């Protein structure tokens, strides 16, 4: 079966660093995506990992360990506008794109 | 310019009255997805197309059907909407070559009265 787990909620302070974890068990693996979603809006793409290691993109970085079924999204220099839900999604070999439970991040001044 | 377009943005339908949601894309992507997202929950995959090949999720109710007449368009038909079907419905597309992400439309928020 499929299981993609994330913490439900996290809080952090403006300017700080936050790490959002994602663990997965899926039928086949063909890449992991991180999306940001503001309330009432569509998800927007943040990052993609298919090989082990760290991918950096400005204030956002994402890490993958395929052997551990684990990824994290690292957000640096947090801004108020980073308050949103962060969704981990796994692409299975069949082209299915399955989303995790999502993490709601609140950034406080 | 919008690349994945969903119409309408807001849809109100009566309990039991069939409703169709539409999605179009200008990206020529061969994979299209339909997701249902309820408040404070993650998007739940209903089905997806790889070109014309239709892939239904095992737990998608029979009440939900889909059509993809050509590459650009995909429809979600809800044959007899119930109150529990009120949700945001998201369409997404992706191409299969290379390392690509899925592009989402703005979604259709369905209200059932």
GROMACS .gro file of C-alpha atoms in nm:
model
  222
    1UNK     CA    1   0.000   0.000   0.000
    2UNK     CA    2   0.090   0.365  -0.006
    3UNK     CA    3   0.185   0.567   0.297
    4UNK     CA    4   0.331   0.916   0.288
    5UNK     CA    5   0.357   1.084   0.627
    6UNK     CA    6   0.436   1.439   0.733
    7UNK     CA    7   0.388   1.631   1.057
    8UNK     CA    8   0.048   1.796   1.062
    9UNK     CA    9   0.153   2.139   1.184
   10UNK     CA   10   0.471   2.332   1.255
   11UNK     CA   11   0.542   2.683   1.378
   12UNK     CA   12   0.853   2.894   1.338
   13UNK     CA   13   0.974   3.251   1.374
   14UNK     CA   14   1.050   3.495   1.095
   15UNK     CA   15   1.417   3.470   0.993
   16UNK     CA   16   1.459   3.120   1.135
   17UNK     CA   17   1.520   2.785   0.961
   18UNK     CA   18   1.261   2.507   0.957
   19UNK     CA   19   1.284   2.146   0.839
   20UNK     CA   20   0.973   1.959   0.728
   21UNK     CA   21   1.011   1.582   0.714
   22UNK     CA   22   0.839   1.330   0.489
   23UNK     CA   23   0.856   0.952   0.512
   24UNK     CA   24   0.711   0.729   0.244
   25UNK     CA   25   0.629   0.369   0.159
   26UNK     CA   26   0.501   0.335  -0.195
   27UNK     CA   27   0.469   0.082  -0.476
   28UNK     CA   28   0.773   0.181  -0.674
   29UNK     CA   29   0.953   0.513  -0.667
   30UNK     CA   30   1.024   0.748  -0.951
   31UNK     CA   31   1.087   1.080  -0.781
   32UNK     CA   32   0.971   1.296  -0.493
   33UNK     CA   33   0.827   1.646  -0.520
   34UNK     CA   34   0.764   1.923  -0.272
   35UNK     CA   35   0.478   2.166  -0.330
   36UNK     CA   36   0.364   2.479  -0.148
   37UNK     CA   37  -0.005   2.550  -0.116
   38UNK     CA   38  -0.162   2.868   0.021
   39UNK     CA   39  -0.516   2.843   0.150
   40UNK     CA   40  -0.770   2.827  -0.133
   41UNK     CA   41  -0.504   2.813  -0.403
   42UNK     CA   42  -0.352   2.541  -0.619
   43UNK     CA   43  -0.023   2.376  -0.520
   44UNK     CA   44   0.291   2.530  -0.670
   45UNK     CA   45   0.609   2.336  -0.736
   46UNK     CA   46   0.909   2.388  -0.509
   47UNK     CA   47   1.157   2.107  -0.567
   48UNK     CA   48   1.222   1.762  -0.709
   49UNK     CA   49   1.453   1.480  -0.600
   50UNK     CA   50   1.504   1.148  -0.773
   51UNK     CA   51   1.859   1.066  -0.660
   52UNK     CA   52   1.991   1.065  -0.305
   53UNK     CA   53   2.127   1.391  -0.176
   54UNK     CA   54   2.049   1.757  -0.142
   55UNK     CA   55   1.897   1.987  -0.403
   56UNK     CA   56   1.930   2.358  -0.328
   57UNK     CA   57   1.718   2.632  -0.476
   58UNK     CA   58   1.758   2.971  -0.313
   59UNK     CA   59   1.603   2.969   0.034
   60UNK     CA   60   1.463   2.620  -0.021
   61UNK     CA   61   1.652   2.290  -0.015
   62UNK     CA   62   1.527   1.935  -0.035
   63UNK     CA   63   1.699   1.614   0.066
   64UNK     CA   64   1.625   1.254  -0.029
   65UNK     CA   65   1.736   0.917   0.105
   66UNK     CA   66   1.576   0.640  -0.103
   67UNK     CA   67   1.705   0.359   0.118
   68UNK     CA   68   1.534   0.517   0.420
   69UNK     CA   69   1.221   0.629   0.237
   70UNK     CA   70   1.283   0.977   0.374
   71UNK     CA   71   1.293   1.334   0.251
   72UNK     CA   72   1.297   1.675   0.407
   73UNK     CA   73   1.233   2.030   0.291
   74UNK     CA   74   1.450   2.297   0.448
   75UNK     CA   75   1.334   2.656   0.447
   76UNK     CA   76   1.587   2.924   0.543
   77UNK     CA   77   1.542   3.291   0.635
   78UNK     CA   78   1.174   3.239   0.690
   79UNK     CA   79   0.935   3.511   0.579
   80UNK     CA   80   0.575   3.569   0.677
   81UNK     CA   81   0.467   3.478   0.324
   82UNK     CA   82   0.608   3.128   0.380
   83UNK     CA   83   0.308   3.052   0.600
   84UNK     CA   84   0.136   2.782   0.393
   85UNK     CA   85   0.087   2.409   0.363
   86UNK     CA   86   0.379   2.206   0.233
   87UNK     CA   87   0.300   1.888   0.047
   88UNK     CA   88   0.534   1.599  -0.020
   89UNK     CA   89   0.436   1.392  -0.326
   90UNK     CA   90   0.582   1.068  -0.461
   91UNK     CA   91   0.567   0.966  -0.823
   92UNK     CA   92   0.529   0.592  -0.855
   93UNK     CA   93   0.652   0.389  -1.150
   94UNK     CA   94   0.300   0.387  -1.292
   95UNK     CA   95   0.302   0.768  -1.325
   96UNK     CA   96   0.071   0.803  -1.030
   97UNK     CA   97   0.151   1.113  -0.823
   98UNK     CA   98   0.048   1.055  -0.463
   99UNK     CA   99   0.045   1.331  -0.203
  100UNK     CA  100   0.134   1.306   0.162
  101UNK     CA  101  -0.076   1.433   0.447
  102UNK     CA  102   0.067   1.786   0.421
  103UNK     CA  103   0.227   2.011   0.683
  104UNK     CA  104   0.074   2.345   0.775
  105UNK     CA  105   0.350   2.590   0.860
  106UNK     CA  106   0.280   2.909   1.052
  107UNK     CA  107   0.549   3.177   1.063
  108UNK     CA  108   0.529   3.429   1.345
  109UNK     CA  109   0.699   3.771   1.363
  110UNK     CA  110  -0.049   3.295  -1.933
  111UNK     CA  111  -0.244   3.019  -1.766
  112UNK     CA  112  -0.129   2.678  -1.887
  113UNK     CA  113  -0.379   2.456  -1.705
  114UNK     CA  114  -0.724   2.606  -1.698
  115UNK     CA  115  -1.015   2.481  -1.496
  116UNK     CA  116  -1.371   2.593  -1.546
  117UNK     CA  117  -1.560   2.708  -1.363
  118UNK     CA  118  -1.366   2.831  -1.058
  119UNK     CA  119  -1.678   2.793  -0.843
  120UNK     CA  120  -1.963   2.552  -0.907
  121UNK     CA  121  -2.281   2.511  -0.707
  122UNK     CA  122  -2.491   2.207  -0.781
  123UNK     CA  123  -2.795   2.046  -0.630
  124UNK     CA  124  -2.784   1.720  -0.440
  125UNK     CA  125  -2.815   1.439  -0.694
  126UNK     CA  126  -2.789   1.663  -1.003
  127UNK     CA  127  -2.510   1.559  -1.243
  128UNK     CA  128  -2.228   1.806  -1.278
  129UNK     CA  129  -1.925   1.827  -1.508
  130UNK     CA  130  -1.598   2.001  -1.431
  131UNK     CA  131  -1.356   2.078  -1.710
  132UNK     CA  132  -0.983   2.111  -1.747
  133UNK     CA  133  -0.783   2.223  -2.047
  134UNK     CA  134  -0.409   2.255  -2.102
  135UNK     CA  135  -0.185   2.430  -2.350
  136UNK     CA  136   0.127   2.235  -2.253
  137UNK     CA  137   0.066   1.925  -2.469
  138UNK     CA  138   0.140   1.707  -2.166
  139UNK     CA  139   0.039   1.346  -2.201
  140UNK     CA  140  -0.043   1.279  -1.835
  141UNK     CA  141  -0.346   1.441  -1.671
  142UNK     CA  142  -0.461   1.396  -1.311
  143UNK     CA  143  -0.779   1.469  -1.121
  144UNK     CA  144  -0.757   1.525  -0.745
  145UNK     CA  145  -1.017   1.588  -0.479
  146UNK     CA  146  -0.909   1.809  -0.191
  147UNK     CA  147  -1.123   1.867   0.116
  148UNK     CA  148  -1.059   2.136   0.371
  149UNK     CA  149  -0.726   2.101   0.554
  150UNK     CA  150  -0.649   1.774   0.378
  151UNK     CA  151  -0.395   1.678   0.112
  152UNK     CA  152  -0.508   1.626  -0.249
  153UNK     CA  153  -0.648   1.276  -0.304
  154UNK     CA  154  -0.589   1.119  -0.645
  155UNK     CA  155  -0.913   1.014  -0.814
  156UNK     CA  156  -0.775   0.900  -1.149
  157UNK     CA  157  -0.517   0.982  -1.411
  158UNK     CA  158  -0.466   0.944  -1.784
  159UNK     CA  159  -0.148   0.846  -1.962
  160UNK     CA  160  -0.245   0.962  -2.310
  161UNK     CA  161  -0.578   0.785  -2.356
  162UNK     CA  162  -0.509   0.512  -2.102
  163UNK     CA  163  -0.737   0.565  -1.807
  164UNK     CA  164  -0.621   0.466  -1.456
  165UNK     CA  165  -0.878   0.463  -1.181
  166UNK     CA  166  -0.784   0.458  -0.813
  167UNK     CA  167  -0.931   0.159  -0.632
  168UNK     CA  168  -1.111   0.376  -0.377
  169UNK     CA  169  -1.257   0.628  -0.622
  170UNK     CA  170  -1.638   0.598  -0.599
  171UNK     CA  171  -1.829   0.486  -0.909
  172UNK     CA  172  -2.012   0.817  -0.886
  173UNK     CA  173  -1.702   0.980  -1.037
  174UNK     CA  174  -1.629   0.934  -1.405
  175UNK     CA  175  -1.384   1.097  -1.642
  176UNK     CA  176  -1.343   1.162  -2.012
  177UNK     CA  177  -1.045   1.274  -2.213
  178UNK     CA  178  -1.155   1.338  -2.571
  179UNK     CA  179  -0.815   1.471  -2.679
  180UNK     CA  180  -0.476   1.570  -2.535
  181UNK     CA  181  -0.590   1.918  -2.436
  182UNK     CA  182  -0.914   1.848  -2.253
  183UNK     CA  183  -1.021   1.635  -1.960
  184UNK     CA  184  -1.357   1.625  -1.782
  185UNK     CA  185  -1.470   1.509  -1.440
  186UNK     CA  186  -1.832   1.394  -1.426
  187UNK     CA  187  -2.004   1.350  -1.092
  188UNK     CA  188  -2.318   1.156  -1.169
  189UNK     CA  189  -2.511   1.210  -0.845
  190UNK     CA  190  -2.332   1.455  -0.617
  191UNK     CA  191  -2.377   1.407  -0.247
  192UNK     CA  192  -2.301   1.651   0.032
  193UNK     CA  193  -1.977   1.464   0.095
  194UNK     CA  194  -1.855   1.547  -0.255
  195UNK     CA  195  -1.823   1.915  -0.175
  196UNK     CA  196  -1.453   1.988  -0.217
  197UNK     CA  197  -1.190   2.157  -0.429
  198UNK     CA  198  -1.121   1.958  -0.746
  199UNK     CA  199  -0.774   2.001  -0.890
  200UNK     CA  200  -0.654   1.910  -1.237
  201UNK     CA  201  -0.284   1.868  -1.304
  202UNK     CA  202  -0.073   1.778  -1.607
  203UNK     CA  203   0.276   1.644  -1.652
  204UNK     CA  204   0.493   1.526  -1.936
  205UNK     CA  205   0.662   1.193  -1.898
  206UNK     CA  206   1.007   1.265  -2.036
  207UNK     CA  207   1.272   1.426  -1.824
  208UNK     CA  208   1.248   1.537  -1.465
  209UNK     CA  209   0.928   1.734  -1.466
  210UNK     CA  210   0.681   1.848  -1.210
  211UNK     CA  211   0.304   1.847  -1.235
  212UNK     CA  212   0.140   2.177  -1.323
  213UNK     CA  213  -0.186   2.249  -1.147
  214UNK     CA  214  -0.491   2.443  -1.253
  215UNK     CA  215  -0.652   2.688  -1.012
  216UNK     CA  216  -0.910   2.431  -0.911
  217UNK     CA  217  -1.289   2.422  -0.908
  218UNK     CA  218  -1.456   2.460  -0.571
  219UNK     CA  219  -1.773   2.252  -0.574
  220UNK     CA  220  -2.060   2.325  -0.338
  221UNK     CA  221  -2.351   2.080  -0.311
  222UNK     CA  222  -2.681   2.219  -0.182
   0.00000   0.00000   0.00000
